[in-house]
Amino acid sequence: MPRYPALLLALVVAAVRAAAAPEAKFDPATTATNQLGLELFRALAAERPHENLLISPYSIQSALAMTYAGAEGETRTEMARALHYPGDDAILHRSFRTLRNAFDAAVAKSKADSDRRQQEAGKIAPLELRVANRLFGQLGCEFRAPFLALTKDFYNAPLEQLDFRANAEPSRLTINHWVEEQTRQRIRDLLPEGSIKDLTRLVLVNALYFKAPWSSPFQKTLTENRPFRVNGTKSEPVPTMQQQSKLGYRSFGDFSAITLPYASDDFQFLILLPNDPAGLEALSAKLTPALLRECAQLKAASLIL
């Protein structure tokens, strides 16, 4: 599929607006997540210049933060540098837990709002966010107690024991089934056939499921074909949703930033659109965690989107 000229990023700082804790308590988790996400985005876009690209930096960082908790020596040093972690591990893991708690609080608030509004004005679906972490370890193996305590307490990742030695393939199917349950059957066969061996001792799993209605839904009847610039050059007719609403907006000179709130009002979708139809690469090169944080706090304006 051709890569679109609009740059769409769902990154942590840009997504969270008014969750349970002050933004400062999310750092360094948010800054590290956004920095790694931007670096991965640029690297993958360079490898696949004519493809669409979707990544989940928060999911990636959550899994690697737990892996980092079990690393030592040079591996630990290199991971900290590559993942943009601070020198204080206690602050790092606390920030991930605070961010996770903020997500949980936003989901609970959305559920309460949905229940209240359902009684007043009919059914309104709540926001759903599941961050599923778990360790699957070889039955009978002794894993270090501090590591197990840290992953459970800070990342809600308990240890489940499986017998990889005697039942490698059934263990793989057990893990995949758990992931399917956590993601409402959206992620299937996470671990491919042959990925679990009789020598496997520990499998660290992270999966993320997010589903949310828009605060201002698009009306299907307003969708119509409009010209779209594929790769910033060729024009193609594409079914295009549209609406007039109050949305977060700001012009940054060579690109525009627009935010669409989800129904909970604690999460939003950030769109970054270069003014030059062929300007996606230049825009992605200038993005930083600080700029994304700035884009997360846009003033509302009446727009036709």
JSON list of C-alpha atoms in Angstrom, two decimals, residues 135-294:
[
{"chain": "A", "resi": 135, "resn": "LEU", "atom": "CA", "xyz": [5.83, -13.79, 32.16]},
{"chain": "A", "resi": 136, "resn": "PHE", "atom": "CA", "xyz": [5.67, -17.43, 31.15]},
{"chain": "A", "resi": 137, "resn": "GLY", "atom": "CA", "xyz": [8.49, -19.39, 32.79]},
{"chain": "A", "resi": 138, "resn": "GLN", "atom": "CA", "xyz": [9.72, -22.96, 32.69]},
{"chain": "A", "resi": 139, "resn": "LEU", "atom": "CA", "xyz": [8.12, -25.12, 35.37]},
{"chain": "A", "resi": 140, "resn": "GLY", "atom": "CA", "xyz": [10.62, -25.80, 38.15]},
{"chain": "A", "resi": 141, "resn": "CYS", "atom": "CA", "xyz": [13.07, -23.05, 37.18]},
{"chain": "A", "resi": 142, "resn": "GLU", "atom": "CA", "xyz": [14.02, -20.58, 39.89]},
{"chain": "A", "resi": 143, "resn": "PHE", "atom": "CA", "xyz": [13.82, -16.98, 38.74]},
{"chain": "A", "resi": 144, "resn": "ARG", "atom": "CA", "xyz": [15.21, -14.18, 40.88]},
{"chain": "A", "resi": 145, "resn": "ALA", "atom": "CA", "xyz": [12.61, -12.99, 43.36]},
{"chain": "A", "resi": 146, "resn": "PRO", "atom": "CA", "xyz": [13.42, -9.23, 43.01]},
{"chain": "A", "resi": 147, "resn": "PHE", "atom": "CA", "xyz": [12.88, -9.44, 39.23]},
{"chain": "A", "resi": 148, "resn": "LEU", "atom": "CA", "xyz": [9.55, -11.23, 39.60]},
{"chain": "A", "resi": 149, "resn": "ALA", "atom": "CA", "xyz": [8.42, -8.75, 42.27]},
{"chain": "A", "resi": 150, "resn": "LEU", "atom": "CA", "xyz": [9.37, -5.74, 40.13]},
{"chain": "A", "resi": 151, "resn": "THR", "atom": "CA", "xyz": [7.60, -6.95, 36.97]},
{"chain": "A", "resi": 152, "resn": "LYS", "atom": "CA", "xyz": [4.49, -7.86, 38.95]},
{"chain": "A", "resi": 153, "resn": "ASP", "atom": "CA", "xyz": [4.29, -4.73, 41.09]},
{"chain": "A", "resi": 154, "resn": "PHE", "atom": "CA", "xyz": [5.25, -2.12, 38.48]},
{"chain": "A", "resi": 155, "resn": "TYR", "atom": "CA", "xyz": [4.03, -3.72, 35.24]},
{"chain": "A", "resi": 156, "resn": "ASN", "atom": "CA", "xyz": [1.25, -6.03, 36.43]},
{"chain": "A", "resi": 157, "resn": "ALA", "atom": "CA", "xyz": [3.11, -8.97, 34.86]},
{"chain": "A", "resi": 158, "resn": "PRO", "atom": "CA", "xyz": [2.76, -12.06, 37.07]},
{"chain": "A", "resi": 159, "resn": "LEU", "atom": "CA", "xyz": [4.64, -15.28, 36.36]},
{"chain": "A", "resi": 160, "resn": "GLU", "atom": "CA", "xyz": [2.78, -18.27, 34.93]},
{"chain": "A", "resi": 161, "resn": "GLN", "atom": "CA", "xyz": [4.65, -21.58, 34.78]},
{"chain": "A", "resi": 162, "resn": "LEU", "atom": "CA", "xyz": [4.59, -23.80, 31.71]},
{"chain": "A", "resi": 163, "resn": "ASP", "atom": "CA", "xyz": [6.57, -26.91, 30.79]},
{"chain": "A", "resi": 164, "resn": "PHE", "atom": "CA", "xyz": [8.50, -25.88, 27.71]},
{"chain": "A", "resi": 165, "resn": "ARG", "atom": "CA", "xyz": [10.83, -28.89, 28.02]},
{"chain": "A", "resi": 166, "resn": "ALA", "atom": "CA", "xyz": [8.10, -31.50, 27.65]},
{"chain": "A", "resi": 167, "resn": "ASN", "atom": "CA", "xyz": [5.36, -29.49, 25.91]},
{"chain": "A", "resi": 168, "resn": "ALA", "atom": "CA", "xyz": [6.89, -26.78, 23.76]},
{"chain": "A", "resi": 169, "resn": "GLU", "atom": "CA", "xyz": [4.11, -26.59, 21.16]},
{"chain": "A", "resi": 170, "resn": "PRO", "atom": "CA", "xyz": [1.20, -26.80, 23.65]},
{"chain": "A", "resi": 171, "resn": "SER", "atom": "CA", "xyz": [2.91, -24.05, 25.65]},
{"chain": "A", "resi": 172, "resn": "ARG", "atom": "CA", "xyz": [3.06, -21.84, 22.57]},
{"chain": "A", "resi": 173, "resn": "LEU", "atom": "CA", "xyz": [-0.65, -22.38, 21.96]},
{"chain": "A", "resi": 174, "resn": "THR", "atom": "CA", "xyz": [-1.40, -21.55, 25.62]},
{"chain": "A", "resi": 175, "resn": "ILE", "atom": "CA", "xyz": [0.44, -18.23, 25.33]},
{"chain": "A", "resi": 176, "resn": "ASN", "atom": "CA", "xyz": [-1.24, -17.37, 22.03]},
{"chain": "A", "resi": 177, "resn": "HIS", "atom": "CA", "xyz": [-4.66, -18.18, 23.49]},
{"chain": "A", "resi": 178, "resn": "TRP", "atom": "CA", "xyz": [-3.99, -15.86, 26.44]},
{"chain": "A", "resi": 179, "resn": "VAL", "atom": "CA", "xyz": [-3.02, -13.04, 24.07]},
{"chain": "A", "resi": 180, "resn": "GLU", "atom": "CA", "xyz": [-6.19, -13.61, 22.01]},
{"chain": "A", "resi": 181, "resn": "GLU", "atom": "CA", "xyz": [-8.32, -13.35, 25.15]},
{"chain": "A", "resi": 182, "resn": "GLN", "atom": "CA", "xyz": [-6.62, -10.12, 26.24]},
{"chain": "A", "resi": 183, "resn": "THR", "atom": "CA", "xyz": [-7.10, -8.47, 22.83]},
{"chain": "A", "resi": 184, "resn": "ARG", "atom": "CA", "xyz": [-10.64, -9.69, 22.06]},
{"chain": "A", "resi": 185, "resn": "GLN", "atom": "CA", "xyz": [-9.28, -12.09, 19.43]},
{"chain": "A", "resi": 186, "resn": "ARG", "atom": "CA", "xyz": [-7.65, -9.24, 17.47]},
{"chain": "A", "resi": 187, "resn": "ILE", "atom": "CA", "xyz": [-4.09, -10.53, 17.92]},
{"chain": "A", "resi": 188, "resn": "ARG", "atom": "CA", "xyz": [-3.87, -14.15, 16.84]},
{"chain": "A", "resi": 189, "resn": "ASP", "atom": "CA", "xyz": [-0.83, -16.41, 16.62]},
{"chain": "A", "resi": 190, "resn": "LEU", "atom": "CA", "xyz": [1.51, -13.88, 18.25]},
{"chain": "A", "resi": 191, "resn": "LEU", "atom": "CA", "xyz": [4.17, -16.58, 18.57]},
{"chain": "A", "resi": 192, "resn": "PRO", "atom": "CA", "xyz": [4.64, -18.40, 15.24]},
{"chain": "A", "resi": 193, "resn": "GLU", "atom": "CA", "xyz": [5.03, -22.14, 14.98]},
{"chain": "A", "resi": 194, "resn": "GLY", "atom": "CA", "xyz": [8.50, -23.27, 16.06]},
{"chain": "A", "resi": 195, "resn": "SER", "atom": "CA", "xyz": [9.24, -20.14, 18.10]},
{"chain": "A", "resi": 196, "resn": "ILE", "atom": "CA", "xyz": [9.01, -22.05, 21.41]},
{"chain": "A", "resi": 197, "resn": "LYS", "atom": "CA", "xyz": [11.66, -24.77, 21.88]},
{"chain": "A", "resi": 198, "resn": "ASP", "atom": "CA", "xyz": [12.38, -27.30, 24.57]},
{"chain": "A", "resi": 199, "resn": "LEU", "atom": "CA", "xyz": [15.29, -25.05, 25.58]},
{"chain": "A", "resi": 200, "resn": "THR", "atom": "CA", "xyz": [13.00, -22.04, 26.16]},
{"chain": "A", "resi": 201, "resn": "ARG", "atom": "CA", "xyz": [13.04, -20.93, 29.79]},
{"chain": "A", "resi": 202, "resn": "LEU", "atom": "CA", "xyz": [11.23, -17.59, 29.90]},
{"chain": "A", "resi": 203, "resn": "VAL", "atom": "CA", "xyz": [8.81, -15.80, 27.56]},
{"chain": "A", "resi": 204, "resn": "LEU", "atom": "CA", "xyz": [7.94, -12.16, 28.28]},
{"chain": "A", "resi": 205, "resn": "VAL", "atom": "CA", "xyz": [4.68, -11.14, 26.62]},
{"chain": "A", "resi": 206, "resn": "ASN", "atom": "CA", "xyz": [3.15, -7.72, 26.05]},
{"chain": "A", "resi": 207, "resn": "ALA", "atom": "CA", "xyz": [-0.02, -7.03, 24.08]},
{"chain": "A", "resi": 208, "resn": "LEU", "atom": "CA", "xyz": [-2.11, -3.88, 23.83]},
{"chain": "A", "resi": 209, "resn": "TYR", "atom": "CA", "xyz": [-5.77, -3.50, 22.88]},
{"chain": "A", "resi": 210, "resn": "PHE", "atom": "CA", "xyz": [-7.36, -0.07, 22.38]},
{"chain": "A", "resi": 211, "resn": "LYS", "atom": "CA", "xyz": [-10.86, 0.74, 21.15]},
{"chain": "A", "resi": 212, "resn": "ALA", "atom": "CA", "xyz": [-12.67, 4.02, 21.65]},
{"chain": "A", "resi": 213, "resn": "PRO", "atom": "CA", "xyz": [-15.49, 6.01, 20.04]},
{"chain": "A", "resi": 214, "resn": "TRP", "atom": "CA", "xyz": [-14.84, 9.58, 18.93]},
{"chain": "A", "resi": 215, "resn": "SER", "atom": "CA", "xyz": [-16.15, 12.37, 21.11]},
{"chain": "A", "resi": 216, "resn": "SER", "atom": "CA", "xyz": [-17.69, 13.80, 17.93]},
{"chain": "A", "resi": 217, "resn": "PRO", "atom": "CA", "xyz": [-18.43, 10.84, 15.61]},
{"chain": "A", "resi": 218, "resn": "PHE", "atom": "CA", "xyz": [-18.21, 11.16, 11.84]},
{"chain": "A", "resi": 219, "resn": "GLN", "atom": "CA", "xyz": [-21.52, 10.79, 10.01]},
{"chain": "A", "resi": 220, "resn": "LYS", "atom": "CA", "xyz": [-21.37, 8.07, 7.40]},
{"chain": "A", "resi": 221, "resn": "THR", "atom": "CA", "xyz": [-23.66, 10.02, 5.07]},
{"chain": "A", "resi": 222, "resn": "LEU", "atom": "CA", "xyz": [-21.06, 12.80, 4.79]},
{"chain": "A", "resi": 223, "resn": "THR", "atom": "CA", "xyz": [-18.35, 10.45, 3.47]},
{"chain": "A", "resi": 224, "resn": "GLU", "atom": "CA", "xyz": [-17.60, 11.07, -0.20]},
{"chain": "A", "resi": 225, "resn": "ASN", "atom": "CA", "xyz": [-14.76, 10.58, -2.66]},
{"chain": "A", "resi": 226, "resn": "ARG", "atom": "CA", "xyz": [-12.19, 13.37, -2.59]},
{"chain": "A", "resi": 227, "resn": "PRO", "atom": "CA", "xyz": [-8.77, 13.70, -4.28]},
{"chain": "A", "resi": 228, "resn": "PHE", "atom": "CA", "xyz": [-5.86, 12.32, -2.26]},
{"chain": "A", "resi": 229, "resn": "ARG", "atom": "CA", "xyz": [-2.14, 12.73, -3.00]},
{"chain": "A", "resi": 230, "resn": "VAL", "atom": "CA", "xyz": [-0.46, 9.32, -2.87]},
{"chain": "A", "resi": 231, "resn": "ASN", "atom": "CA", "xyz": [3.22, 9.77, -1.92]},
{"chain": "A", "resi": 232, "resn": "GLY", "atom": "CA", "xyz": [2.64, 13.48, -2.38]},
{"chain": "A", "resi": 233, "resn": "THR", "atom": "CA", "xyz": [2.34, 13.21, -6.16]},
{"chain": "A", "resi": 234, "resn": "LYS", "atom": "CA", "xyz": [-0.30, 11.01, -7.83]},
{"chain": "A", "resi": 235, "resn": "SER", "atom": "CA", "xyz": [-3.91, 12.03, -7.14]},
{"chain": "A", "resi": 236, "resn": "GLU", "atom": "CA", "xyz": [-6.44, 9.29, -6.37]},
{"chain": "A", "resi": 237, "resn": "PRO", "atom": "CA", "xyz": [-10.13, 9.48, -5.37]},
{"chain": "A", "resi": 238, "resn": "VAL", "atom": "CA", "xyz": [-10.45, 8.18, -1.80]},
{"chain": "A", "resi": 239, "resn": "PRO", "atom": "CA", "xyz": [-13.60, 7.81, 0.39]},
{"chain": "A", "resi": 240, "resn": "THR", "atom": "CA", "xyz": [-13.06, 10.66, 2.85]},
{"chain": "A", "resi": 241, "resn": "MET", "atom": "CA", "xyz": [-14.84, 11.25, 6.15]},
{"chain": "A", "resi": 242, "resn": "GLN", "atom": "CA", "xyz": [-15.58, 14.84, 7.10]},
{"chain": "A", "resi": 243, "resn": "GLN", "atom": "CA", "xyz": [-17.15, 16.83, 9.91]},
{"chain": "A", "resi": 244, "resn": "GLN", "atom": "CA", "xyz": [-17.40, 20.35, 11.27]},
{"chain": "A", "resi": 245, "resn": "SER", "atom": "CA", "xyz": [-16.49, 20.47, 14.93]},
{"chain": "A", "resi": 246, "resn": "LYS", "atom": "CA", "xyz": [-14.39, 22.16, 17.61]},
{"chain": "A", "resi": 247, "resn": "LEU", "atom": "CA", "xyz": [-11.04, 20.42, 17.55]},
{"chain": "A", "resi": 248, "resn": "GLY", "atom": "CA", "xyz": [-7.54, 21.13, 18.78]},
{"chain": "A", "resi": 249, "resn": "TYR", "atom": "CA", "xyz": [-5.64, 22.99, 16.06]},
{"chain": "A", "resi": 250, "resn": "ARG", "atom": "CA", "xyz": [-2.42, 24.89, 15.49]},
{"chain": "A", "resi": 251, "resn": "SER", "atom": "CA", "xyz": [-0.36, 25.86, 12.47]},
{"chain": "A", "resi": 252, "resn": "PHE", "atom": "CA", "xyz": [3.41, 25.41, 12.90]},
{"chain": "A", "resi": 253, "resn": "GLY", "atom": "CA", "xyz": [4.32, 27.10, 9.64]},
{"chain": "A", "resi": 254, "resn": "ASP", "atom": "CA", "xyz": [5.24, 24.13, 7.50]},
{"chain": "A", "resi": 255, "resn": "PHE", "atom": "CA", "xyz": [2.74, 21.72, 9.04]},
{"chain": "A", "resi": 256, "resn": "SER", "atom": "CA", "xyz": [-0.53, 21.67, 10.94]},
{"chain": "A", "resi": 257, "resn": "ALA", "atom": "CA", "xyz": [-1.44, 19.75, 14.09]},
{"chain": "A", "resi": 258, "resn": "ILE", "atom": "CA", "xyz": [-5.02, 18.61, 14.78]},
{"chain": "A", "resi": 259, "resn": "THR", "atom": "CA", "xyz": [-6.30, 16.63, 17.76]},
{"chain": "A", "resi": 260, "resn": "LEU", "atom": "CA", "xyz": [-9.50, 14.57, 17.81]},
{"chain": "A", "resi": 261, "resn": "PRO", "atom": "CA", "xyz": [-10.67, 13.69, 21.33]},
{"chain": "A", "resi": 262, "resn": "TYR", "atom": "CA", "xyz": [-12.06, 10.26, 22.09]},
{"chain": "A", "resi": 263, "resn": "ALA", "atom": "CA", "xyz": [-15.30, 9.95, 24.06]},
{"chain": "A", "resi": 264, "resn": "SER", "atom": "CA", "xyz": [-13.51, 9.76, 27.42]},
{"chain": "A", "resi": 265, "resn": "ASP", "atom": "CA", "xyz": [-11.84, 13.18, 26.78]},
{"chain": "A", "resi": 266, "resn": "ASP", "atom": "CA", "xyz": [-8.70, 11.78, 28.46]},
{"chain": "A", "resi": 267, "resn": "PHE", "atom": "CA", "xyz": [-7.28, 10.42, 25.21]},
{"chain": "A", "resi": 268, "resn": "GLN", "atom": "CA", "xyz": [-6.94, 12.07, 21.83]},
{"chain": "A", "resi": 269, "resn": "PHE", "atom": "CA", "xyz": [-5.75, 11.23, 18.35]},
{"chain": "A", "resi": 270, "resn": "LEU", "atom": "CA", "xyz": [-3.05, 13.53, 16.99]},
{"chain": "A", "resi": 271, "resn": "ILE", "atom": "CA", "xyz": [-2.73, 14.24, 13.27]},
{"chain": "A", "resi": 272, "resn": "LEU", "atom": "CA", "xyz": [0.32, 16.01, 11.88]},
{"chain": "A", "resi": 273, "resn": "LEU", "atom": "CA", "xyz": [-0.13, 17.17, 8.31]},
{"chain": "A", "resi": 274, "resn": "PRO", "atom": "CA", "xyz": [2.68, 18.74, 6.25]},
{"chain": "A", "resi": 275, "resn": "ASN", "atom": "CA", "xyz": [1.68, 21.69, 4.06]},
{"chain": "A", "resi": 276, "resn": "ASP", "atom": "CA", "xyz": [3.81, 20.29, 1.25]},
{"chain": "A", "resi": 277, "resn": "PRO", "atom": "CA", "xyz": [2.10, 17.12, -0.08]},
{"chain": "A", "resi": 278, "resn": "ALA", "atom": "CA", "xyz": [5.57, 15.57, -0.42]},
{"chain": "A", "resi": 279, "resn": "GLY", "atom": "CA", "xyz": [6.77, 16.82, 2.96]},
{"chain": "A", "resi": 280, "resn": "LEU", "atom": "CA", "xyz": [6.25, 13.75, 5.13]},
{"chain": "A", "resi": 281, "resn": "GLU", "atom": "CA", "xyz": [9.93, 12.85, 5.36]},
{"chain": "A", "resi": 282, "resn": "ALA", "atom": "CA", "xyz": [10.97, 16.39, 6.29]},
{"chain": "A", "resi": 283, "resn": "LEU", "atom": "CA", "xyz": [8.26, 16.55, 8.95]},
{"chain": "A", "resi": 284, "resn": "SER", "atom": "CA", "xyz": [9.20, 13.24, 10.56]},
{"chain": "A", "resi": 285, "resn": "ALA", "atom": "CA", "xyz": [12.85, 14.33, 10.69]},
{"chain": "A", "resi": 286, "resn": "LYS", "atom": "CA", "xyz": [12.06, 17.39, 12.84]},
{"chain": "A", "resi": 287, "resn": "LEU", "atom": "CA", "xyz": [9.79, 15.70, 15.39]},
{"chain": "A", "resi": 288, "resn": "THR", "atom": "CA", "xyz": [10.93, 15.50, 19.01]},
{"chain": "A", "resi": 289, "resn": "PRO", "atom": "CA", "xyz": [9.25, 14.43, 22.28]},
{"chain": "A", "resi": 290, "resn": "ALA", "atom": "CA", "xyz": [9.06, 18.11, 23.25]},
{"chain": "A", "resi": 291, "resn": "LEU", "atom": "CA", "xyz": [7.25, 19.00, 20.02]},
{"chain": "A", "resi": 292, "resn": "LEU", "atom": "CA", "xyz": [4.80, 16.13, 20.49]},
{"chain": "A", "resi": 293, "resn": "ARG", "atom": "CA", "xyz": [4.15, 17.32, 24.04]},
{"chain": "A", "resi": 294, "resn": "GLU", "atom": "CA", "xyz": [3.43, 20.78, 22.66]}
]
